Amino acid sequence: MALVNEHFLKLQNNYLFADISKKVDAFKAAHPRDKIIRLGIGDVTQPLPEAVRTAMHRAVDEMGDRDTFRGYGPYQGYPFLIDAIIGNDFAPRGIAIEPDEVFISDGAKCDTGNIGDILGCANSIGVTDPVYPVYIDTNVMAGRAGNFEAGRWNGIEYISCTAENNFIPALPSRKVDILYLCYPNNPTGTTLSRDELKKWVDYALENDVLIMYDAAYEAYIQDADVPHSIYEIEGAKKVAIEFRSFSKTAGFTGVRCGYNIVPKELNGSTLEGCSVSLNTLWGRRFTTKFNGTSYITQRGAEAVYSPEGKQEVKALIDYYMTNAAIMRRGLIECGFDVYGGENAPYIWLKTPGGMSSWEFFEKLLNEAKLVGTPGVGFGPSGEGYLRLTAFGDRNETLEAVERLSVL
Ligand code: PLP
C-alpha cells in the first residue's frame, strides 16, 4: 500500500469555514424564514468588469479560428500581460522588474502554497498572528510546522498583532528563515507604513530571512504612506517574493489569475552553503508542474490595465470601500472597537464585554442573523475578535449595520 504524507493527518483541527457552515445550516433549519446576511467568507459579490468580459469574449473567438487559435502558451505567462503588469503595477512606482521575474498563475492561494516546493523542509517559519491560514497549513503539509500544541504549531513563530501593539508586529524573538507578511492584512484589515515595512526588509537583509509578501489586497490601499509593493523598499529584491492577485482587485475569484515576482537577485542556500537562484528554481518548478494560465484568462487580466478596465476596477474598489466605511461608521457609532477597513476590505471587530470569538459569532447569528468569521479561527491572537468583510452587496451591508445597532 502506498504510504501517505502523514503531515496531512495533523491538519484535522482546521475546520473553520466548515464549522461556520454547520452552525449557519443549523440556524437556518431552526429558523427557515429568517434572512441571514453573510459577511464571513471573503468572496466578492460584484460582477466582472465589462472590459474584462469583452476581452475574454474576443479571446474565445480567437480560439475558435484556425488562424488565431492558441494551444499551450508560455509557461510564465504571455508577454502582453507581463508587460502590462510591469508597466502599470511597478514602473510607475519606480520599481524595475524584468519580464522573467514575473510568473503568471491561477491565483495567490496556489502561489503562496506552491512556493514551498522549492524550499527545504528544515526552514523555520514565522507568521504574523492572526494569519491567512494557507501559510500555516501548507507548511504543516510540508512538515515545517512541528506539532499542534495548546492552540499553536510548535515549529512556527507566531508574531502577535493585536490592538495592544496597534497591529504592528514586533521583530521575531527567535531566528526564522522564512517570514510571511500580508499587507493590507487579511484578517485584520490593517497595514504597515513605509517605515514599518522598511524595518522588516532591513531585518531580513541583516538576518538572511526570506520574506513572502502577500499583497493580494494592494488595490484597496488609500493612504499615500502605505506601500503597494515591498519592492518600494530599498534592498527588498534581495529578500522578498511578492504575491499579487486579480481576485479581489477585479472580481477574478472564479476566473482565477494572479502573479508573483521572484527577483533574480534573490538567493537561497544549499546545506553546504552554496547560493542558489530562487528565480531559477521557481522557473523549473513552474515549467514542470504548471502549463500556464489560460489565454482567455490572461487576456481578461490584461484588460484590467486598459483605460476602461482601470475605471471599472476603481469603481469596484470604491464600491467595496464604501461598504467598509459604512460598516466602520455604523459599528463605531454602536460603541464597538473597530480596526481595519480603511485600506482593506476587512473590518476587525473587538468582541464586546470580553466575549470569546465564538460566543460573539453565536450572538451575531442568533440575534442579528449575521454571519462573521470568529477571529480565533485565524490564530491564537485572533481570540476576542471577529472579522466582517466589505465584499457584500450594498443593501445587505446597510441592513447588517442596522441589525447591529439594535443588538
Ligand atoms: N492571499 C490572501 C491574503 C487572501 O486573503 C486570499 C483570498 O482570500 C488569497 C491570497 C487568495 O487569492 P487568490 O484568489 O488569488 O487565490
Tab-separated table of C-alpha atoms and ligand atoms in Angstrom:
chain	number	residue	atom	x	y	z
A	1	MET	CA	0.000	0.000	0.000
A	2	ALA	CA	1.268	3.479	-0.817
A	3	LEU	CA	2.397	5.472	2.177
A	4	VAL	CA	0.685	8.791	2.720
A	5	ASN	CA	2.262	12.099	3.599
A	6	GLU	CA	1.496	11.875	7.306
A	7	HIS	CA	1.913	15.597	7.796
A	8	PHE	CA	-1.551	15.943	6.226
A	9	LEU	CA	-3.025	13.963	9.105
A	10	LYS	CA	-2.031	16.702	11.515
A	11	LEU	CA	-4.351	19.167	9.759
A	12	GLN	CA	-7.510	17.748	11.248
A	13	ASN	CA	-8.169	20.623	13.632
A	14	ASN	CA	-8.626	23.293	10.992
A	15	TYR	CA	-12.309	23.312	10.093
A	16	LEU	CA	-13.045	26.984	10.459
A	17	PHE	CA	-15.359	27.562	7.491
A	18	ALA	CA	-16.880	24.072	7.766
A	19	ASP	CA	-17.710	24.777	11.425
A	20	ILE	CA	-19.251	28.105	10.480
A	21	SER	CA	-21.300	26.447	7.731
A	22	LYS	CA	-22.558	23.801	10.121
A	23	LYS	CA	-23.708	26.396	12.638
A	24	VAL	CA	-25.354	28.530	9.943
A	25	ASP	CA	-27.123	25.479	8.475
A	26	ALA	CA	-28.417	24.501	11.918
A	27	PHE	CA	-29.697	28.050	12.450
A	28	LYS	CA	-31.384	28.036	9.013
A	29	ALA	CA	-33.078	24.721	9.756
A	30	ALA	CA	-34.425	26.088	13.027
A	31	HIS	CA	-35.439	29.485	11.547
A	32	PRO	CA	-36.300	28.829	7.892
A	33	ARG	CA	-37.948	32.226	7.395
A	34	ASP	CA	-35.109	34.367	8.721
A	35	LYS	CA	-32.926	36.158	6.202
A	36	ILE	CA	-29.277	35.604	7.013
A	37	ILE	CA	-26.678	38.140	5.905
A	38	ARG	CA	-23.275	36.596	5.254
A	39	LEU	CA	-20.283	38.806	5.840
A	40	GLY	CA	-17.999	35.904	6.682
A	41	ILE	CA	-16.135	34.358	3.757
A	42	GLY	CA	-14.007	36.801	1.759
A	43	ASP	CA	-15.536	36.309	-1.675
A	44	VAL	CA	-16.547	39.193	-3.905
A	45	THR	CA	-20.156	39.790	-4.967
A	46	GLN	CA	-19.975	42.281	-7.848
A	47	PRO	CA	-19.733	41.012	-11.454
A	48	LEU	CA	-16.681	41.023	-13.713
A	49	PRO	CA	-15.890	44.390	-15.321
A	50	GLU	CA	-17.219	44.777	-18.862
A	51	ALA	CA	-13.742	45.497	-20.237
A	52	VAL	CA	-12.607	42.121	-18.883
A	53	ARG	CA	-15.621	40.279	-20.294
A	54	THR	CA	-15.218	41.897	-23.711
A	55	ALA	CA	-11.546	40.914	-23.847
A	56	MET	CA	-12.373	37.362	-22.800
A	57	HIS	CA	-15.151	37.086	-25.431
A	58	ARG	CA	-12.703	38.271	-28.061
A	59	ALA	CA	-10.142	35.719	-26.879
A	60	VAL	CA	-12.739	32.945	-27.072
A	61	ASP	CA	-13.441	33.913	-30.679
A	62	GLU	CA	-9.714	33.836	-31.449
A	63	MET	CA	-9.600	30.311	-30.053
A	64	GLY	CA	-12.387	29.333	-32.457
A	65	ASP	CA	-10.497	30.418	-35.555
A	66	ARG	CA	-7.784	28.219	-37.063
A	67	ASP	CA	-5.611	31.283	-37.813
A	68	THR	CA	-5.703	32.716	-34.296
A	69	PHE	CA	-6.150	29.553	-32.219
A	70	ARG	CA	-3.570	29.106	-29.453
A	71	GLY	CA	-2.510	25.922	-27.722
A	72	TYR	CA	-0.046	25.803	-24.862
A	73	GLY	CA	1.197	29.271	-24.002
A	74	PRO	CA	4.472	30.403	-22.435
A	75	TYR	CA	4.839	28.757	-19.012
A	76	GLN	CA	5.413	32.038	-17.153
A	77	GLY	CA	2.658	33.898	-18.963
A	78	TYR	CA	2.085	35.824	-22.184
A	79	PRO	CA	4.344	38.844	-22.733
A	80	PHE	CA	1.274	41.081	-23.273
A	81	LEU	CA	0.162	40.507	-19.661
A	82	ILE	CA	3.657	40.544	-18.161
A	83	ASP	CA	4.362	43.874	-19.879
A	84	ALA	CA	1.050	45.318	-18.674
A	85	ILE	CA	1.867	44.250	-15.097
A	86	ILE	CA	5.356	45.734	-15.139
A	87	GLY	CA	4.182	48.900	-16.878
A	88	ASN	CA	1.262	49.532	-14.542
A	89	ASP	CA	1.964	47.927	-11.170
A	90	PHE	CA	5.707	48.547	-10.840
A	91	ALA	CA	7.283	51.011	-13.297
A	92	PRO	CA	5.124	53.973	-12.141
A	93	ARG	CA	6.374	53.348	-8.581
A	94	GLY	CA	9.993	53.424	-9.730
A	95	ILE	CA	10.405	49.645	-9.398
A	96	ALA	CA	12.383	47.916	-12.149
A	97	ILE	CA	11.105	44.380	-12.739
A	98	GLU	CA	12.330	42.239	-15.618
A	99	PRO	CA	9.846	40.114	-17.582
A	100	ASP	CA	11.422	36.834	-16.471
A	101	GLU	CA	10.919	37.810	-12.828
A	102	VAL	CA	7.115	37.720	-13.314
A	103	PHE	CA	5.204	34.427	-13.086
A	104	ILE	CA	1.522	34.465	-14.126
A	105	SER	CA	-0.518	31.887	-12.239
A	106	ASP	CA	-4.010	30.782	-11.328
A	107	GLY	CA	-4.044	32.764	-8.084
A	108	ALA	CA	-2.225	33.821	-4.963
A	109	LYS	CA	-3.534	30.952	-2.840
A	110	CYS	CA	-1.860	28.415	-5.120
A	111	ASP	CA	1.296	30.514	-5.329
A	112	THR	CA	1.719	31.067	-1.595
A	113	GLY	CA	1.215	27.337	-1.132
A	114	ASN	CA	3.250	26.059	-4.074
A	115	ILE	CA	6.292	28.213	-3.408
A	116	GLY	CA	7.112	25.841	-0.550
A	117	ASP	CA	8.077	23.212	-3.146
A	118	ILE	CA	11.398	24.956	-3.774
A	119	LEU	CA	12.253	25.457	-0.094
A	120	GLY	CA	13.847	22.994	2.299
A	121	CYS	CA	11.789	21.255	4.949
A	122	ALA	CA	14.125	22.321	7.748
A	123	ASN	CA	13.401	26.031	7.353
A	124	SER	CA	11.875	27.714	10.391
A	125	ILE	CA	8.727	29.718	9.706
A	126	GLY	CA	7.398	32.971	11.132
A	127	VAL	CA	3.889	34.350	10.642
A	128	THR	CA	2.054	37.373	11.943
A	129	ASP	CA	-0.832	36.233	14.116
A	130	PRO	CA	-3.775	36.232	13.275
A	131	VAL	CA	-2.916	34.901	9.835
A	132	TYR	CA	-4.329	33.788	6.471
A	133	PRO	CA	-4.477	30.034	7.236
A	134	VAL	CA	-2.922	28.931	3.923
A	135	TYR	CA	0.569	29.977	5.082
A	136	ILE	CA	0.308	27.718	8.103
A	137	ASP	CA	-1.456	24.732	6.550
A	138	THR	CA	0.870	24.466	3.554
A	139	ASN	CA	3.849	24.445	5.901
A	140	VAL	CA	2.147	21.787	8.018
A	141	MET	CA	1.781	19.664	4.852
A	142	ALA	CA	5.472	20.109	4.105
A	143	GLY	CA	6.476	19.100	7.632
A	144	ARG	CA	7.819	22.501	8.643
A	145	ALA	CA	5.272	23.329	11.341
A	146	GLY	CA	6.055	20.746	14.029
A	147	ASN	CA	3.149	19.647	16.201
A	148	PHE	CA	-0.045	21.344	17.265
A	149	GLU	CA	0.029	22.040	20.992
A	150	ALA	CA	-2.186	24.354	23.018
A	151	GLY	CA	-3.641	26.119	20.003
A	152	ARG	CA	-0.438	26.657	18.048
A	153	TRP	CA	2.162	24.831	15.946
A	154	ASN	CA	5.353	24.484	17.935
A	155	GLY	CA	7.556	24.806	14.840
A	156	ILE	CA	6.079	28.142	13.867
A	157	GLU	CA	6.918	31.509	15.375
A	158	TYR	CA	3.681	33.449	15.907
A	159	ILE	CA	4.162	37.210	15.934
A	160	SER	CA	1.185	38.617	17.736
A	161	CYS	CA	-0.734	41.523	16.197
A	162	THR	CA	-3.469	42.899	18.427
A	163	ALA	CA	-4.958	46.239	19.438
A	164	GLU	CA	-2.345	46.304	22.237
A	165	ASN	CA	0.510	46.740	19.737
A	166	ASN	CA	-1.637	48.616	17.235
A	167	PHE	CA	-1.413	45.550	14.952
A	168	ILE	CA	2.242	46.325	14.241
A	169	PRO	CA	4.252	43.107	14.514
A	170	ALA	CA	7.407	43.133	16.641
A	171	LEU	CA	10.537	41.553	15.169
A	172	PRO	CA	10.624	37.801	15.921
A	173	SER	CA	12.114	36.707	19.213
A	174	ARG	CA	13.783	33.656	17.642
A	175	LYS	CA	15.513	33.108	14.325
A	176	VAL	CA	13.204	32.398	11.417
A	177	ASP	CA	14.292	31.502	7.893
A	178	ILE	CA	11.030	32.337	6.145
A	179	LEU	CA	8.585	35.018	7.191
A	180	TYR	CA	5.092	35.590	5.831
A	181	LEU	CA	3.825	39.159	5.708
A	182	CYS	CA	0.419	40.048	4.282
A	183	TYR	CA	-0.370	43.722	3.756
A	184	PRO	CA	-3.041	45.037	3.608
A	185	ASN	CA	-3.726	42.289	6.088
A	186	ASN	CA	-6.255	39.529	5.987
A	187	PRO	CA	-7.897	39.206	8.506
A	188	THR	CA	-7.222	42.395	10.488
A	189	GLY	CA	-7.559	44.846	7.579
A	190	THR	CA	-4.569	46.780	8.929
A	191	THR	CA	-1.486	47.968	7.044
A	192	LEU	CA	2.184	48.823	7.596
A	193	SER	CA	3.600	52.246	6.832
A	194	ARG	CA	6.660	52.560	4.606
A	195	ASP	CA	8.909	52.976	7.693
A	196	GLU	CA	7.449	49.907	9.374
A	197	LEU	CA	7.896	47.780	6.268
A	198	LYS	CA	11.461	49.057	5.932
A	199	LYS	CA	12.141	47.747	9.433
A	200	TRP	CA	11.219	44.259	8.162
A	201	VAL	CA	13.245	44.469	4.977
A	202	ASP	CA	16.302	45.662	6.934
A	203	TYR	CA	15.787	42.854	9.432
A	204	ALA	CA	15.563	40.302	6.612
A	205	LEU	CA	18.726	41.676	4.964
A	206	GLU	CA	20.657	41.522	8.243
A	207	ASN	CA	19.417	38.074	9.256
A	208	ASP	CA	19.156	36.224	5.930
A	209	VAL	CA	15.393	35.884	6.104
A	210	LEU	CA	13.211	35.190	3.072
A	211	ILE	CA	10.019	37.286	3.152
A	212	MET	CA	6.856	36.002	1.461
A	213	TYR	CA	4.987	39.241	0.855
A	214	ASP	CA	1.313	38.704	0.066
A	215	ALA	CA	-0.124	41.877	-1.469
A	216	ALA	CA	-3.426	40.359	-2.627
A	217	TYR	CA	-5.308	43.424	-1.315
A	218	GLU	CA	-2.903	46.059	-2.643
A	219	ALA	CA	-5.613	47.670	-4.796
A	220	TYR	CA	-7.527	48.680	-1.651
A	221	ILE	CA	-4.781	50.950	-0.326
A	222	GLN	CA	-5.973	54.533	0.012
A	223	ASP	CA	-3.255	56.216	2.143
A	224	ALA	CA	-0.164	57.605	0.418
A	225	ASP	CA	2.142	56.364	3.181
A	226	VAL	CA	1.190	52.710	2.725
A	227	PRO	CA	3.483	50.911	0.262
A	228	HIS	CA	1.798	48.980	-2.553
A	229	SER	CA	4.768	46.717	-3.163
A	230	ILE	CA	7.542	45.538	-0.863
A	231	TYR	CA	9.958	46.457	-3.669
A	232	GLU	CA	9.292	50.117	-2.900
A	233	ILE	CA	11.701	49.485	-0.025
A	234	GLU	CA	15.388	49.528	-0.888
A	235	GLY	CA	17.030	46.120	-0.784
A	236	ALA	CA	13.741	44.177	-0.863
A	237	LYS	CA	14.589	42.448	-4.126
A	238	LYS	CA	17.344	40.599	-2.266
A	239	VAL	CA	14.965	39.200	0.360
A	240	ALA	CA	11.345	39.099	-0.833
A	241	ILE	CA	8.949	37.285	-3.112
A	242	GLU	CA	5.744	39.217	-3.761
A	243	PHE	CA	2.336	37.684	-4.495
A	244	ARG	CA	-0.476	39.507	-6.262
A	245	SER	CA	-3.972	38.507	-7.287
A	246	PHE	CA	-6.685	39.722	-9.646
A	247	SER	CA	-9.297	38.063	-7.394
A	248	LYS	CA	-10.186	40.887	-5.061
A	249	THR	CA	-8.976	43.620	-7.412
A	250	ALA	CA	-11.123	42.791	-10.420
A	251	GLY	CA	-13.590	40.094	-9.382
A	252	PHE	CA	-11.445	37.141	-10.542
A	253	THR	CA	-12.179	34.796	-7.619
A	254	GLY	CA	-13.972	32.461	-10.033
A	255	VAL	CA	-11.890	33.254	-13.125
A	256	ARG	CA	-8.529	32.588	-11.394
A	257	CYS	CA	-5.493	34.666	-12.170
A	258	GLY	CA	-2.664	36.007	-10.071
A	259	TYR	CA	1.045	36.533	-10.374
A	260	ASN	CA	4.186	36.555	-8.324
A	261	ILE	CA	7.529	38.271	-8.574
A	262	VAL	CA	10.671	36.278	-7.841
A	263	PRO	CA	13.593	38.676	-8.335
A	264	LYS	CA	16.770	37.353	-9.885
A	265	GLU	CA	18.769	38.917	-7.042
A	266	LEU	CA	17.051	36.588	-4.582
A	267	ASN	CA	19.020	33.525	-3.482
A	268	GLY	CA	18.555	30.548	-1.231
A	269	SER	CA	21.233	28.255	0.067
A	270	THR	CA	22.107	24.569	-0.001
A	271	LEU	CA	23.056	22.798	3.242
A	272	GLU	CA	26.693	23.147	2.146
A	273	GLY	CA	26.236	26.900	1.874
A	274	CYS	CA	26.125	27.224	-1.933
A	275	SER	CA	23.958	30.055	-3.142
A	276	VAL	CA	21.086	29.103	-5.491
A	277	SER	CA	18.817	31.414	-7.524
A	278	LEU	CA	15.218	31.101	-6.330
A	279	ASN	CA	14.055	32.543	-9.649
A	280	THR	CA	15.706	29.622	-11.453
A	281	LEU	CA	14.277	27.024	-9.070
A	282	TRP	CA	10.775	28.519	-9.225
A	283	GLY	CA	11.006	28.669	-13.021
A	284	ARG	CA	11.937	24.975	-13.038
A	285	ARG	CA	9.045	24.156	-10.746
A	286	PHE	CA	6.653	26.204	-12.901
A	287	THR	CA	7.642	24.531	-16.155
A	288	THR	CA	7.416	21.077	-14.615
A	289	LYS	CA	4.154	21.311	-12.683
A	290	PHE	CA	2.183	24.041	-14.489
A	291	ASN	CA	1.178	24.562	-18.113
A	292	GLY	CA	0.219	28.192	-17.815
A	293	THR	CA	-2.908	30.210	-17.086
A	294	SER	CA	-5.394	30.060	-19.956
A	295	TYR	CA	-5.006	32.537	-22.825
A	296	ILE	CA	-8.613	33.688	-22.335
A	297	THR	CA	-7.993	34.444	-18.667
A	298	GLN	CA	-4.750	36.287	-19.385
A	299	ARG	CA	-6.498	38.457	-21.987
A	300	GLY	CA	-9.133	39.231	-19.332
A	301	ALA	CA	-6.408	40.165	-16.834
A	302	GLU	CA	-4.676	42.343	-19.438
A	303	ALA	CA	-7.937	44.292	-19.865
A	304	VAL	CA	-7.775	45.245	-16.162
A	305	TYR	CA	-4.989	47.633	-17.231
A	306	SER	CA	-6.877	49.180	-20.177
A	307	PRO	CA	-8.300	52.686	-19.626
A	308	GLU	CA	-11.869	51.283	-19.388
A	309	GLY	CA	-10.696	48.414	-17.184
A	310	LYS	CA	-8.930	50.778	-14.793
A	311	GLN	CA	-12.060	52.891	-14.494
A	312	GLU	CA	-14.256	49.879	-13.809
A	313	VAL	CA	-11.825	48.397	-11.306
A	314	LYS	CA	-11.675	51.715	-9.483
A	315	ALA	CA	-15.485	51.717	-9.316
A	316	LEU	CA	-15.437	48.173	-7.876
A	317	ILE	CA	-12.879	49.084	-5.227
A	318	ASP	CA	-14.822	52.266	-4.400
A	319	TYR	CA	-17.989	50.200	-4.004
A	320	TYR	CA	-16.398	47.803	-1.516
A	321	MET	CA	-14.538	50.553	0.313
A	322	THR	CA	-17.795	52.488	0.681
A	323	ASN	CA	-19.241	49.337	2.270
A	324	ALA	CA	-16.241	49.272	4.599
A	325	ALA	CA	-16.775	52.932	5.520
A	326	ILE	CA	-20.487	52.292	6.173
A	327	MET	CA	-19.635	49.372	8.446
A	328	ARG	CA	-16.859	51.213	10.259
A	329	ARG	CA	-19.001	54.262	10.911
A	330	GLY	CA	-22.052	52.242	11.963
A	331	LEU	CA	-20.070	49.976	14.275
A	332	ILE	CA	-18.179	52.835	15.897
A	333	GLU	CA	-21.487	54.636	16.497
A	334	CYS	CA	-22.755	51.480	18.208
A	335	GLY	CA	-19.753	51.615	20.542
A	336	PHE	CA	-17.671	48.791	19.065
A	337	ASP	CA	-13.871	48.909	18.881
A	338	VAL	CA	-13.249	48.644	15.150
A	339	TYR	CA	-9.985	48.166	13.239
A	340	GLY	CA	-9.115	47.895	9.546
A	341	GLY	CA	-11.500	48.827	6.762
A	342	GLU	CA	-9.582	51.969	5.743
A	343	ASN	CA	-7.032	50.458	3.363
A	344	ALA	CA	-8.526	46.978	3.158
A	345	PRO	CA	-11.907	45.328	2.612
A	346	TYR	CA	-11.916	43.728	6.069
A	347	ILE	CA	-13.245	45.037	9.359
A	348	TRP	CA	-11.725	43.546	12.511
A	349	LEU	CA	-14.050	43.930	15.421
A	350	LYS	CA	-13.215	43.566	19.121
A	351	THR	CA	-15.859	41.415	20.738
A	352	PRO	CA	-17.789	43.340	23.405
A	353	GLY	CA	-17.736	42.519	27.111
A	354	GLY	CA	-14.822	40.090	26.923
A	355	MET	CA	-16.817	37.570	24.883
A	356	SER	CA	-14.829	34.883	23.049
A	357	SER	CA	-14.799	34.965	19.247
A	358	TRP	CA	-17.181	32.012	19.023
A	359	GLU	CA	-19.539	33.403	21.693
A	360	PHE	CA	-19.815	36.634	19.743
A	361	PHE	CA	-20.243	34.724	16.472
A	362	GLU	CA	-23.214	32.872	18.026
A	363	LYS	CA	-24.696	36.088	19.399
A	364	LEU	CA	-24.484	37.769	15.968
A	365	LEU	CA	-26.015	34.749	14.269
A	366	ASN	CA	-28.831	34.282	16.744
A	367	GLU	CA	-29.724	37.881	17.475
A	368	ALA	CA	-28.803	39.720	14.259
A	369	LYS	CA	-28.877	36.792	11.784
A	370	LEU	CA	-25.488	37.957	10.676
A	371	VAL	CA	-22.532	35.715	9.817
A	372	GLY	CA	-18.994	36.889	10.584
A	373	THR	CA	-15.792	34.899	10.971
A	374	PRO	CA	-14.558	34.206	14.510
A	375	GLY	CA	-11.123	35.802	14.836
A	376	VAL	CA	-9.674	32.852	16.733
A	377	GLY	CA	-10.033	30.799	13.549
A	378	PHE	CA	-7.107	32.819	12.164
A	379	GLY	CA	-4.788	32.075	15.073
A	380	PRO	CA	-4.456	32.498	18.822
A	381	SER	CA	-4.123	36.297	18.697
A	382	GLY	CA	-7.472	36.453	16.895
A	383	GLU	CA	-9.281	35.365	20.070
A	384	GLY	CA	-11.651	38.089	21.189
A	385	TYR	CA	-12.098	39.442	17.647
A	386	LEU	CA	-14.415	38.824	14.706
A	387	ARG	CA	-13.897	39.565	11.002
A	388	LEU	CA	-16.545	41.148	8.787
A	389	THR	CA	-15.992	41.636	5.070
A	390	ALA	CA	-16.883	44.626	2.922
A	391	PHE	CA	-17.460	42.392	-0.116
A	392	GLY	CA	-21.209	42.210	0.459
A	393	ASP	CA	-23.993	43.771	-1.504
A	394	ARG	CA	-24.642	47.437	-0.517
A	395	ASN	CA	-28.203	46.923	0.698
A	396	GLU	CA	-27.209	43.910	2.766
A	397	THR	CA	-24.311	45.863	4.243
A	398	LEU	CA	-26.662	48.683	5.252
A	399	GLU	CA	-29.091	46.184	6.721
A	400	ALA	CA	-26.293	44.443	8.612
A	401	VAL	CA	-25.294	47.715	10.275
A	402	GLU	CA	-28.938	48.400	11.110
A	403	ARG	CA	-29.231	44.972	12.753
A	404	LEU	CA	-26.015	45.516	14.719
A	405	SER	CA	-27.279	48.837	16.035
A	406	VAL	CA	-30.171	47.173	17.849
A	407	LEU	CA	-28.115	44.314	19.246
B	1	PLP	N1	-3.917	35.867	-0.095
B	1	PLP	C1	-4.753	36.339	0.829
B	1	PLP	C2	-4.198	37.085	1.980
B	1	PLP	C3	-6.128	36.121	0.733
B	1	PLP	O1	-6.947	36.593	1.659
B	1	PLP	C4	-6.630	35.399	-0.365
B	1	PLP	C5	-8.070	35.112	-0.532
B	1	PLP	O2	-8.893	35.284	0.293
B	1	PLP	C6	-5.728	34.923	-1.287
B	1	PLP	C7	-4.387	35.166	-1.141
B	1	PLP	C8	-6.207	34.085	-2.412
B	1	PLP	O3	-6.132	34.739	-3.625
B	1	PLP	P1	-6.484	34.005	-4.969
B	1	PLP	O4	-7.953	34.073	-5.159
B	1	PLP	O5	-5.708	34.782	-5.991
B	1	PLP	O6	-6.002	32.590	-4.881
